[in-house]
Structures are given as structure tokens and as C-alpha cells.
Short mmCIF file of C-alpha atoms and ligand atoms in Angstrom, two decimals:
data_model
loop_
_atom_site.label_atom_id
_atom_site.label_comp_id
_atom_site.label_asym_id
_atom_site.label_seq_id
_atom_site.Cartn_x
_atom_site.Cartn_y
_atom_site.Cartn_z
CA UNK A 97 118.11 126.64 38.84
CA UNK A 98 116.45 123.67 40.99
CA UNK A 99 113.80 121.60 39.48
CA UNK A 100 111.52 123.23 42.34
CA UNK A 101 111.60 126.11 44.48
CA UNK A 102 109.13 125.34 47.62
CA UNK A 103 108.85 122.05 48.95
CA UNK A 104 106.49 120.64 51.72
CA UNK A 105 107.78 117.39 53.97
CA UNK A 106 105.44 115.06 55.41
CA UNK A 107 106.52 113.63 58.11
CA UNK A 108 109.77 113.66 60.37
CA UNK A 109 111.21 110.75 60.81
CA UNK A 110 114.77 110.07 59.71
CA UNK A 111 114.22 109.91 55.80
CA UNK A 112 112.09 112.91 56.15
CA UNK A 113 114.50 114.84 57.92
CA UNK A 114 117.62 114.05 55.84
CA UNK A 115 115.68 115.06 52.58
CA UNK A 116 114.46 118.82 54.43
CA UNK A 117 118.54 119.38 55.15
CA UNK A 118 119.73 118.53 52.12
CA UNK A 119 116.62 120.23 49.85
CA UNK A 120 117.42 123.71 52.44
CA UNK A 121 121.67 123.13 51.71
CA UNK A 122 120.91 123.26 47.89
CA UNK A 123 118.86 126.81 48.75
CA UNK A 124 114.98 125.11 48.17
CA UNK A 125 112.66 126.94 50.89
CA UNK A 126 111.16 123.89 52.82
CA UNK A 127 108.67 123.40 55.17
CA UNK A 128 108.29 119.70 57.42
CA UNK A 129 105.27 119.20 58.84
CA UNK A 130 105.66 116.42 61.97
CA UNK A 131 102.24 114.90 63.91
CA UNK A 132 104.18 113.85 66.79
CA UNK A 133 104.00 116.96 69.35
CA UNK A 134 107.15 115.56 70.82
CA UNK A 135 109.44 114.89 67.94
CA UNK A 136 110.45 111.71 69.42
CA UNK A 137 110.92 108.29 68.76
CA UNK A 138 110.82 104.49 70.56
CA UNK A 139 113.75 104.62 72.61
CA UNK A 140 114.87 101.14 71.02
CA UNK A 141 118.65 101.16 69.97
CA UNK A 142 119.17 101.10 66.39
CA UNK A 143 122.23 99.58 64.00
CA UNK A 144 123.74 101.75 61.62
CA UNK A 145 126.14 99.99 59.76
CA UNK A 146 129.11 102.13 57.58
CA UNK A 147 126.75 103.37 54.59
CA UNK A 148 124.35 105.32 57.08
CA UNK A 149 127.02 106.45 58.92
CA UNK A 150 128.55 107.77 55.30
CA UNK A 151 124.96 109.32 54.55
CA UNK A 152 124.76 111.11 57.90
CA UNK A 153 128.80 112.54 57.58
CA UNK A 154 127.03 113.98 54.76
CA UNK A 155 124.66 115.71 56.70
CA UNK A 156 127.28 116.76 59.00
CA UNK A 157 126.04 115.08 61.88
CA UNK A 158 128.95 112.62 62.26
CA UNK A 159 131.05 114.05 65.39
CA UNK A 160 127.26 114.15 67.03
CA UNK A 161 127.07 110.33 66.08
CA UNK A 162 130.49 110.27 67.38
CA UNK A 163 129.52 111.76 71.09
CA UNK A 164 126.21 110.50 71.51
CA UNK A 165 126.38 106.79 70.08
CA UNK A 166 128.94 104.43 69.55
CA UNK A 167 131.13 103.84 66.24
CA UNK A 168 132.62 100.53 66.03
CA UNK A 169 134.87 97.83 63.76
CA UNK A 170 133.71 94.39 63.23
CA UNK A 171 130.92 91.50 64.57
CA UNK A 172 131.84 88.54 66.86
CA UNK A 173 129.79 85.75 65.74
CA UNK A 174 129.27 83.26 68.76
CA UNK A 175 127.54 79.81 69.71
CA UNK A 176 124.77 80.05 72.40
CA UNK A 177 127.73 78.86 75.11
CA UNK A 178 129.71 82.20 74.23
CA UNK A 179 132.49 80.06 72.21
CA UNK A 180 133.41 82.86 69.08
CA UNK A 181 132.88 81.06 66.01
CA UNK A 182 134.02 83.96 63.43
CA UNK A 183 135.09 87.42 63.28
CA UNK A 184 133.24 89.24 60.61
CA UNK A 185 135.16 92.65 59.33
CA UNK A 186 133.20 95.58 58.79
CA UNK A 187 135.73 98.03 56.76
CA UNK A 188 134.80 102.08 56.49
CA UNK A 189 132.71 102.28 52.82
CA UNK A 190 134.05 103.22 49.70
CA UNK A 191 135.21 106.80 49.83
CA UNK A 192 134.84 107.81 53.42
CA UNK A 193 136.29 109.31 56.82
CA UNK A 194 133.52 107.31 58.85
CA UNK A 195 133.73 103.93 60.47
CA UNK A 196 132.32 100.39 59.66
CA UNK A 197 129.53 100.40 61.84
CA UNK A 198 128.17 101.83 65.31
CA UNK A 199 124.99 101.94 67.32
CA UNK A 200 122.87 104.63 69.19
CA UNK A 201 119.30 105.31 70.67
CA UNK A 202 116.93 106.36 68.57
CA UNK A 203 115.98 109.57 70.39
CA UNK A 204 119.22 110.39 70.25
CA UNK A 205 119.84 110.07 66.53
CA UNK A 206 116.75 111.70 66.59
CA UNK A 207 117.60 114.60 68.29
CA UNK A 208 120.78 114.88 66.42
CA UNK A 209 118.77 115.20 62.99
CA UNK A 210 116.57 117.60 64.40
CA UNK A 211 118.91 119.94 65.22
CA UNK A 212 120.34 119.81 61.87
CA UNK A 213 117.01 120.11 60.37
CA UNK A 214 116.17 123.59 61.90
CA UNK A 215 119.98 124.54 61.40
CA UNK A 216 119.61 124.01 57.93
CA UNK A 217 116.53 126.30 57.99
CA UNK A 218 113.73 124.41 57.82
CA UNK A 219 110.97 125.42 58.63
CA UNK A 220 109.26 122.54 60.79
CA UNK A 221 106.02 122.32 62.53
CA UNK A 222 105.18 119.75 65.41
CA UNK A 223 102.15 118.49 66.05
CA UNK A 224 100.65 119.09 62.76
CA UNK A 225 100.06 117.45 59.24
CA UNK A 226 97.41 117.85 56.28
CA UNK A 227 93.76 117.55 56.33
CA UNK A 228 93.38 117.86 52.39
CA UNK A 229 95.44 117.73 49.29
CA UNK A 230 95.02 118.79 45.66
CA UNK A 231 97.40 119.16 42.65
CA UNK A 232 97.05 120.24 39.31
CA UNK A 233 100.42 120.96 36.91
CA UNK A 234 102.16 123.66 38.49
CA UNK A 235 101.78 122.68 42.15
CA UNK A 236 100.04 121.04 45.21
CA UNK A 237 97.75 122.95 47.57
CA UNK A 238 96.91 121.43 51.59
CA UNK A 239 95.18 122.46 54.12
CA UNK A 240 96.52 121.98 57.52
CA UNK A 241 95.56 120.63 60.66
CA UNK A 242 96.15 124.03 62.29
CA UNK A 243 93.73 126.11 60.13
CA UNK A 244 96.74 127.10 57.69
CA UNK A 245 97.25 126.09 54.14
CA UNK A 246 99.81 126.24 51.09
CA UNK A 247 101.07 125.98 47.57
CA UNK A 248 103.85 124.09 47.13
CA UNK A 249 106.14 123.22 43.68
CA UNK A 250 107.06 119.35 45.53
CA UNK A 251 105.56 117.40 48.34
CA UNK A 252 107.61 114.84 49.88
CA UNK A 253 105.89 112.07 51.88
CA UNK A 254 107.80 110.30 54.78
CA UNK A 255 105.19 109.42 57.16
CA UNK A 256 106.24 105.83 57.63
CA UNK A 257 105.04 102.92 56.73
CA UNK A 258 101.42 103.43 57.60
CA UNK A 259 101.46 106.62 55.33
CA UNK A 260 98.41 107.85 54.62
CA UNK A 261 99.88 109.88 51.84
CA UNK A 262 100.39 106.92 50.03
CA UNK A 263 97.16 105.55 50.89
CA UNK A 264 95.27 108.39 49.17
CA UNK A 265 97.33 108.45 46.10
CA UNK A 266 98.37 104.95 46.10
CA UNK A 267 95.34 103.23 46.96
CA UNK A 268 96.33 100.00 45.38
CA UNK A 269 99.39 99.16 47.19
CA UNK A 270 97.73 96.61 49.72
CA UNK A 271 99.13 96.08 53.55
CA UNK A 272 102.72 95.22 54.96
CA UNK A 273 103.71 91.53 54.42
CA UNK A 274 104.30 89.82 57.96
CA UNK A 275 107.25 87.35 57.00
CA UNK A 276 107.44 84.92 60.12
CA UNK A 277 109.90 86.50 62.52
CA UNK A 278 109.45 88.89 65.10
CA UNK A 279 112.36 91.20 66.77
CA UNK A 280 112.26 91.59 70.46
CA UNK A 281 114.85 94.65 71.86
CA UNK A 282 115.91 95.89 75.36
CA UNK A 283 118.23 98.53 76.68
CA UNK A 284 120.85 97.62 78.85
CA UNK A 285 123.96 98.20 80.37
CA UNK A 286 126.94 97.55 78.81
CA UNK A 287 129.58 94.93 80.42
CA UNK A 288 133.43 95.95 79.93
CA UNK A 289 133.52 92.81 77.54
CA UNK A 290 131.06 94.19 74.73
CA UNK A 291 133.74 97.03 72.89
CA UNK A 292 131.36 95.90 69.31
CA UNK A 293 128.42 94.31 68.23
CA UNK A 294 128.03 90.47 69.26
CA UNK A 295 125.38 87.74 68.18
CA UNK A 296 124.76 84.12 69.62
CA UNK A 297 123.29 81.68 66.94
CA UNK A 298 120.86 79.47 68.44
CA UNK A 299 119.02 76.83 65.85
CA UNK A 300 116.01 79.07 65.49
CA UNK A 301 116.57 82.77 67.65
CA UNK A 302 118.96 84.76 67.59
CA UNK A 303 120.56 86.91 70.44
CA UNK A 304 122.52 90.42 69.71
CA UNK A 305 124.07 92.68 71.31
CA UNK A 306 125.28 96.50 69.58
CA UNK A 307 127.19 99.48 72.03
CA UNK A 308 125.03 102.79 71.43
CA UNK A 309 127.04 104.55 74.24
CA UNK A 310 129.48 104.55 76.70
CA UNK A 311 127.60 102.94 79.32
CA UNK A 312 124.51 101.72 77.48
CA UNK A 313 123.91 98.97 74.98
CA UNK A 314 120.88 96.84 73.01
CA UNK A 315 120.29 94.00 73.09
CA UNK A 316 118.04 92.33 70.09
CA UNK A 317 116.08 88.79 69.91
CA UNK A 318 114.78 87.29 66.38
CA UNK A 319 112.40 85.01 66.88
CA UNK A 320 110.53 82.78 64.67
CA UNK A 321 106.82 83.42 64.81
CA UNK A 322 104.66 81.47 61.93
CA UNK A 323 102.00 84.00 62.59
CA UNK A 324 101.23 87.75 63.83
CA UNK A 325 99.75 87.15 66.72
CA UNK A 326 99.30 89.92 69.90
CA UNK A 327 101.51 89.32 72.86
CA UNK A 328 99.91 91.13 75.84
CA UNK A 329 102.75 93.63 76.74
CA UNK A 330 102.54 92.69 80.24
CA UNK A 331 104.09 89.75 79.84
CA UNK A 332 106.91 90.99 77.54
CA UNK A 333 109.80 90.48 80.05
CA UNK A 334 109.26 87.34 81.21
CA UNK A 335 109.01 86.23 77.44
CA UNK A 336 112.03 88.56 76.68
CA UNK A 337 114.06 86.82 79.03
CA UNK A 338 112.71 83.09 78.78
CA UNK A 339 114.25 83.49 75.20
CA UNK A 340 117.50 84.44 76.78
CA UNK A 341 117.55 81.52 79.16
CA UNK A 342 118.98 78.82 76.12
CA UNK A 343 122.08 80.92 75.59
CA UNK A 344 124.17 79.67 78.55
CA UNK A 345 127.18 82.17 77.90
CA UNK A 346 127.49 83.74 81.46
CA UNK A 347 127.54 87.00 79.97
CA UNK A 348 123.83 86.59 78.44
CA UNK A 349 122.97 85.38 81.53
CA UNK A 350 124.27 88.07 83.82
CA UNK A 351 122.27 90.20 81.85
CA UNK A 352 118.71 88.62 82.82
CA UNK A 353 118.27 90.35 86.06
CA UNK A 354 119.04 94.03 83.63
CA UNK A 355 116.16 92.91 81.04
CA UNK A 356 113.72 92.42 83.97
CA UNK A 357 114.23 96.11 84.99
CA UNK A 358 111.29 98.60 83.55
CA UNK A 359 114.69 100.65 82.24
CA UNK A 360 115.04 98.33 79.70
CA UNK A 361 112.17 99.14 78.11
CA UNK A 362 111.51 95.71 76.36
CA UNK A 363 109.46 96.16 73.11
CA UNK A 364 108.24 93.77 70.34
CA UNK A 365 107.68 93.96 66.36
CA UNK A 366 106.11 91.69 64.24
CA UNK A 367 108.11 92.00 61.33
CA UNK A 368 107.01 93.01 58.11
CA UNK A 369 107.91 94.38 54.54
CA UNK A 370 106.41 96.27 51.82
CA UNK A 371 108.21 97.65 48.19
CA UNK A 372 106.66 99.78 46.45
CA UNK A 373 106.98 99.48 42.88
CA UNK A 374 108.86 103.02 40.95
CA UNK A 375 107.52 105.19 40.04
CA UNK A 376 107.11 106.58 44.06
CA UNK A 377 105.41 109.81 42.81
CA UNK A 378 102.41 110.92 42.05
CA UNK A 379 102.06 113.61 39.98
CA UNK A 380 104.05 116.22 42.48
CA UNK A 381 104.14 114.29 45.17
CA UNK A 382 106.94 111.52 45.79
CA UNK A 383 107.36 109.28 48.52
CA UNK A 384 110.63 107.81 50.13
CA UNK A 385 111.84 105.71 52.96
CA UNK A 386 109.92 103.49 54.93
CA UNK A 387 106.81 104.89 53.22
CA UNK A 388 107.55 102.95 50.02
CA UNK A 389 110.17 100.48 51.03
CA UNK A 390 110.33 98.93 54.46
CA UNK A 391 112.32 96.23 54.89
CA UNK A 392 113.24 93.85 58.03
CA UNK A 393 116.69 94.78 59.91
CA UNK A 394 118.37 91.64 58.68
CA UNK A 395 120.97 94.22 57.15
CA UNK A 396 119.94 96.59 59.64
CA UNK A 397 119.85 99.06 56.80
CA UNK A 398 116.04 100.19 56.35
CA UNK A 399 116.70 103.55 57.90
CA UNK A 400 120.09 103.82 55.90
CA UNK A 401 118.16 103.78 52.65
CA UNK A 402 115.66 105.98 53.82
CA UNK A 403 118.43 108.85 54.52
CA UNK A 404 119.97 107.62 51.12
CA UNK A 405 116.84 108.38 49.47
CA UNK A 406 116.28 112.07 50.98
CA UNK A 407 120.00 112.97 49.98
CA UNK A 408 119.56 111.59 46.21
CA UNK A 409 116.04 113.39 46.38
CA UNK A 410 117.53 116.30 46.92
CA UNK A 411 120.90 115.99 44.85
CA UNK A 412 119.19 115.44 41.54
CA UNK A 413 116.29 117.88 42.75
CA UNK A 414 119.02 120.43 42.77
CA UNK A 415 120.93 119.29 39.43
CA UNK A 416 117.90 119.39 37.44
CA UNK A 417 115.45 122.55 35.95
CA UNK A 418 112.64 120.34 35.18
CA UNK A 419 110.53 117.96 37.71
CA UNK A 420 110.26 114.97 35.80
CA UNK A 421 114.16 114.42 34.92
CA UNK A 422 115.00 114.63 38.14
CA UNK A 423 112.32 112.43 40.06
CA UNK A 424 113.04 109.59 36.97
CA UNK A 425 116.77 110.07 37.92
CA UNK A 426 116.29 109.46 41.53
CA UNK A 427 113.88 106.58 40.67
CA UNK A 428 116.99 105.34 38.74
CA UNK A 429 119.60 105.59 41.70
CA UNK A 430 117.31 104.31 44.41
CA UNK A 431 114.82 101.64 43.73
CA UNK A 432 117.47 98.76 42.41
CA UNK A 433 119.68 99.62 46.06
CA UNK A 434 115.77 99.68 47.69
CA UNK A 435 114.85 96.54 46.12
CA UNK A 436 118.76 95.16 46.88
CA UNK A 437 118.14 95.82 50.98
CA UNK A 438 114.34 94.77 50.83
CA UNK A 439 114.46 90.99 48.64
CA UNK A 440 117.95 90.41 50.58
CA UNK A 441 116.84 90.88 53.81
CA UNK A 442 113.87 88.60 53.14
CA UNK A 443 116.08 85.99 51.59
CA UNK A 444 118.20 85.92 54.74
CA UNK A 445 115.07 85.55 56.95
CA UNK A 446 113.90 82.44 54.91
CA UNK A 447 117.28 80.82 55.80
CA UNK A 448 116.64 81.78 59.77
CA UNK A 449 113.86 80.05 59.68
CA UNK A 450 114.24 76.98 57.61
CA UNK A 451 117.10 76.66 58.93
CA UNK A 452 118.80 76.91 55.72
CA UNK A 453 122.50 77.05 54.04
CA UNK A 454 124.55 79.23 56.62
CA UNK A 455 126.93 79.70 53.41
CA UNK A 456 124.19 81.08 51.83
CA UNK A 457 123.55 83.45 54.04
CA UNK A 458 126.71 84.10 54.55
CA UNK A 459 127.30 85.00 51.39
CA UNK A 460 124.09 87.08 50.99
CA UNK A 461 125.20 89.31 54.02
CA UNK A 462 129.09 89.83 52.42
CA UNK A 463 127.54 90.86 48.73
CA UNK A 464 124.43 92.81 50.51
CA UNK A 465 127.37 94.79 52.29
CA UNK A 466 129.99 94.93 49.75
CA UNK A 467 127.09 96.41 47.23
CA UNK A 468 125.92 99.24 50.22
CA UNK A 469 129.62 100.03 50.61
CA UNK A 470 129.35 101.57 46.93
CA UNK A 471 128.37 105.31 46.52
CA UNK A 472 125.40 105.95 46.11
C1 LIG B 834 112.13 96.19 64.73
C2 LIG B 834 112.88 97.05 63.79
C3 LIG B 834 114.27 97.19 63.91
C4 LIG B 834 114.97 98.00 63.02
N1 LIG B 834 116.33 98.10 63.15
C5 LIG B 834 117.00 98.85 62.28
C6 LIG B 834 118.42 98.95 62.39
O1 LIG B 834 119.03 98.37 63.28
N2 LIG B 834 119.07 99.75 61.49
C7 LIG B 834 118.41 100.42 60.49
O2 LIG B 834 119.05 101.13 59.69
N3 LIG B 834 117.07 100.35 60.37
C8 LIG B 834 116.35 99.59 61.23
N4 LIG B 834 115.01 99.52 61.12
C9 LIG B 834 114.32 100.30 60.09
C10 LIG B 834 114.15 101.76 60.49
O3 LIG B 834 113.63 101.88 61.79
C11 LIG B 834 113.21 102.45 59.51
O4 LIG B 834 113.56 102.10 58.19
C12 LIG B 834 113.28 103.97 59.64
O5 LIG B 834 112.98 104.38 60.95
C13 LIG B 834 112.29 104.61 58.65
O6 LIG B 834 112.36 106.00 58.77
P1 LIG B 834 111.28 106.87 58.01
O7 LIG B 834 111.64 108.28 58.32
O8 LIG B 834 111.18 106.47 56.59
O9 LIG B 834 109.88 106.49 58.68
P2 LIG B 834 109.41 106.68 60.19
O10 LIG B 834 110.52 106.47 61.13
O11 LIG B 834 108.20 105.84 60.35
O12 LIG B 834 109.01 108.21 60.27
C14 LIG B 834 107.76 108.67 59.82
C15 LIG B 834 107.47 109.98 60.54
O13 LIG B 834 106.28 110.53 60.01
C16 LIG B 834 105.43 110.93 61.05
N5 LIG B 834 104.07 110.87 60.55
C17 LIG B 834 103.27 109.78 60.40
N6 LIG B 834 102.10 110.13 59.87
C18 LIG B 834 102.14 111.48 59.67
C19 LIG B 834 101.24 112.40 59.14
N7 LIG B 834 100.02 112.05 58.69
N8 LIG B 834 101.62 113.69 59.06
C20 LIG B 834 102.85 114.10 59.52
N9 LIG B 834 103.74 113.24 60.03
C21 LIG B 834 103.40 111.95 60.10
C22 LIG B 834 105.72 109.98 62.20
O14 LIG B 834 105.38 110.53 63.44
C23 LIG B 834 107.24 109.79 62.03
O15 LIG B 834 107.96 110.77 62.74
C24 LIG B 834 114.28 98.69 61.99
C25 LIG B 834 112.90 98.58 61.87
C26 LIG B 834 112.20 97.76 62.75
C27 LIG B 834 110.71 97.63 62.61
#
């Protein structure tokens, strides 16, 4: 028997999502509750390196990842003139079918999930979420926006990093940590010459490139930022493409006409991080991904450890007949690879911007991904 029975979701995004498939698999009845009407998230490209492609074979979504985005092998690294400086490998992980890395829109992964998610027999509603929450021993009982309530046995919170799960029943954790950099991204086109992921090193930004389709690719921009402040949207593309004009490669450059197009739907994030220290539960609620630990996409791995936290969720959920054993097990299998993704991540962004030891970080990137490569 399961350590619970009936189990709401908060929120469904893609750590909320993997959790509500794998909690349904294992036979738990499971309800997701979603505010955005649409389902749908920033069209932005996102990374997912081999781990999260491992975590989402295991929620049989792979051959979908395989139509819809773009699986790859390796990472040319390259000077702002286009000269290749290294080749960086990126094998399959430990114990898997799946490739080394890949890209795809996030709608699209998004889509992909939700399917899944109301395959597996969730039931979800859109456009809705709680109004009030109370728990006592056996259970937790919310109302709803749309006039409904319930009794649940678990509730899992993954409503970001702005939860305001968390900030009811974790009042003290304070705000997200800006640490210096900002990401700019853009869709784009993809030339015949980008078959994998690509990055130009300048001294203090940093241009990428990652396939997410056939015929479409993204194109990121770190920048170095000393402090949060608001760039008027408006002026996004010129900025966007200003920090393009340094990296004389001719195939950055052809590019700049693309970026200026309103299909490449420039968009810009102060970049932040907050960890949450375990336990991430509250009585019977417990929170997971970004909600608890959001990290920067130096490793490009905070929604990887989100989906790696729903699965464990619900693997020890199902292994265990008690509550606590099994929430102090997952605590045990996810904060240390949590805290891994988040500190590293951070560490690496230091370097960017002191311009630090590129051995260092070059050696924080191979252990980071050696360690993720691991089971989980
Ligand atoms: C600039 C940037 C680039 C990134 N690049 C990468 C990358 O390349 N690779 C990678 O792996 N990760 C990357 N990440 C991290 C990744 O995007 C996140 O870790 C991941 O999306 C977190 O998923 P989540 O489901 O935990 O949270 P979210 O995606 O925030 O999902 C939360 C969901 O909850 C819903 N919600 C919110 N409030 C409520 C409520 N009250 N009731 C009900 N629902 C609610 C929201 O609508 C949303 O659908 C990047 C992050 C940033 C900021």
C-alpha cells in the first residue's frame, strides 16, 4: 500500500506535472490544479541536457522529445571570431537509451507533458488554484477558486518560484537572490552549420546557440549586470542585438537581421536563486522544483531537477505505507543533487563574472555533469 491514497498538485509546470504521472502510474488518485487558463508557457527554448532527457524516457515522453525537439551529442566551444577552441563530449547518462543532450521550445515540452499528464489520468483543472488551506493529522482540506473544495491525504506544491504555497507555510524563507547576470534568449532559425549546441566566449557575455527543431533554434546571451535593474521591453532588440555585434563570427552576424524580427520573441531574466533548506514539507504538504530550489541555467539543469524531484516524490511515495518515511527518504535523495545544481551553478557564475580560473570552471562543469549522469 502507498504512503497516501489522494493527492492534490499545485501547480503545472514541469515538476508539477512529472510528479501527477508518476503518483497516477503507481495507482494514487490525483488531482492538478493549474492557474494558467492556457496551460502554456514562454515560448523561450530550453536546454535539457542527458539526465532530463533520462527523467522524461521515464515518463515515456522520449520519442515525443524525439519529434518535436532536437536530441544532440556534444558542445563546440568557440572564440567571439568563430575559431573552435574545444569540443566538449556529452555521453548518454549512466544506464540509459537517451542521448547526451538536446533542445526544444518550451510550449512544446509543455504540451508533450500535458498529454501525458491526462493520459496518466490525472485529473487536471485549468484556470484554477486554492483560496484556503487547512491540515490537521490525517489530511489537508482547500477550497477552490471555482466554488469547489477537498480532502486530500498529500498536497504537492509546484507553483514556481513565486509560490505562494510556500509563502503561507514557509513564511520565513525571504526573496530570490539576484546574483549579477542576466540571460537574454531569442528564437531563430537554424543555419545548416548549427547540427549541436555552440557558445562564443567573449571576456564578460556569453553567446549560445542550442537546435530545438528541425528548422528552429535559440539563441542565449549571459550578461553581466551588477544590479536588477528594469529594461523597458521596447528596447529589448536593439539591446539583444548590440550584444551580438562583438562576436564577429559571420555566422552570429548573419543572424542579426533574424533577432530583429518580432518572431524571435526576444525576452530577458534577471537571474536569481533561492534553496530552500529540507525539510520541503509542511506537515502534509511538500514542495518541489523551482518552488524550493531554483537555480540559474549555468548547468541548464533547474527544470531537470524539478522532474527528478516529482519522479523520486512519487517512487518512495509508492514504496512506503507511512508519510513520514517516505517524504524523509525523498528529502534524502534530492536535496544534496538540489543543493549540487544550485551552489555549482552559482560558483560558475562568480567565475563569468570575475573573470575567474577557466580551469576552474571547467572543472566544475565536468564533475557537475559527471555527478547528474548518476541515477538518481
Ligand atoms: C532564464 C532561464 C533559463 C533557464 N534555462 C533552463 C535550461 O536551459 N534548462 C533547464 O533544465 N532549466 C532551465 N531553467 C530552469 C527551468 O525553467 C525551471 O527550473 C523550471 O521551469 C521549473 O519548473 P517548475 O514546474 O518547478 O516551476 P514553473 O515552471 O514555475 O511552474 C509553476 C507552475 O505553477 C503555476 N502556478 C503558479 N502559481 C499557482 C497557483 N497559485 N495555483 C496553481 N498554479 C500556479 C504556474 O502557472 C506554472 O505553470 C531556466 C530558468 C531561467 C529563469
Amino acid at each position: 500500500m502507498a504512503a497516501v491514497n489522494k493527492v492534490l498538485v499545485v501547480g503545472g509546470g514541469f515538476s508539477g506535472m512529472a510528479a501527477a504521472i508518476r503518483m497516477s502510474q503507481a495507482g494514487m488518485a490525483v488531482e492538478l490544479v493549474e492557474l494558467d487558463p492556457a496551460w502554456c508557457p514562454l515560448g523561450a527554448g530550453i536546454t535539457i541536457n542527458g539526465p532530463t532527457l533520462r527523467a522524461l524516457d521515464s515518463l515515456g515522453v522520449y520519442e515525443g522529445f524525439l519529434q518535436r525537439g532536437c536530441v544532440t551529442s556534444g558542445v563546440d566551444i568557440c572564440a567571439p571570431h568563430g575559431a573552435v577552441l574545444a569540443e566538449l563530449p556529452t555521453p548518454s547518462p549512466v544506464g540509459s537509451r537517451v542521448g547526451g543532450g538536446g533542445g526544444i521550445l518550451r510550449p512544446a515540452l509543455a504540451e508533450l507533458l500535458a498529454e501525458a499528464t491526462r493520459a496518466a489520468g490525472v485529473a487536471v483543472r485549468l484556470g484554477c488554484t486554492w483560496t484556503e488551506l487547512e491540515q490537521d493529522a490525517s489530511g489537508v482540506t482547500l477550497r477552490f477558486t471555482d466554488g469547489s473544495s477537498g480532502r486530500y491525504d498529500l498536497v504537492v506544491g509546484a507553483d514556481g518560484v513565486h509560490s505562494p504555497l510556500r509563502g503561507l507555510l514557509m513564511p520565513e524563507i525571504g526573496p530570490l537572490q539576484y546574483i549579477g547576470q542576466g540571460v537574454w534568449r531569442a528564437v531563430l532559425p537554424r543555419p545548416a552549420a548549427i547540427q549541436r549546441p555552440r557558445m562564443w566566449l567573449g571576456p564578460h557575455i556569453k553567446v549560445g546557440v542550442n537546435p530545438v527543431s528541425a528548422t528552429q533554434m535559440y539563441m542565449f546571451i549571459t550578461e553581466d549586470r551588477p544590479t536588477k535593474e528594469h529594461i523597458d521591453p521596447a528596447t529589448w532588440p536593439q539591446v539583444f542585438t548590440g550584444l551580438m555585434q562583438p562576436f564577429v563570427d559571420p555566422l552570429v552576424q548573419a543572424l542579426i537581421p533574424q533577432a530583429l524580427k518580432p518572431e524571435a520573441a526576444i525576452d530577458y531574466r534577471p537571474l536569481a536563486n533561492l534553496l530552500v533548506p529540507a525539510p520541503w514539507n509542511r506537515g502534509r504538504v511538500v514542495m518541489i522544483g523551482d518552488t524550493v530550489a531554483a537555480t540559474t541555467p549555468h548547468l541548464a539543469s533547474g527544470a531537470g531537477i524539478g522532474i527528478e524531484s516529482g519522479i523520486v516524490l512519487a517512487e518512495e511515495l509508492a514504496r512506503h505505507d507511512d508519510l513520514q518515511p517516505a517524504l524523509d527518504a525523498f528529502h534524502t535523495r534530492r536535496f544534496p543533487r538540489c543543493e549540487l545544481v544550485i551552489r555549482n551553478s552559482e560558483r560558475l557564475c562568480r567565475i563569468e563574472i570575475e573573470g575567474g580560473d577557466k580551469a576552474e570552471h571547467a572543472r566544475i562543469m565536468r564533475e557537475s555533469m559527471a555527478a547528474l549522469a548518476q541515477p538518481i
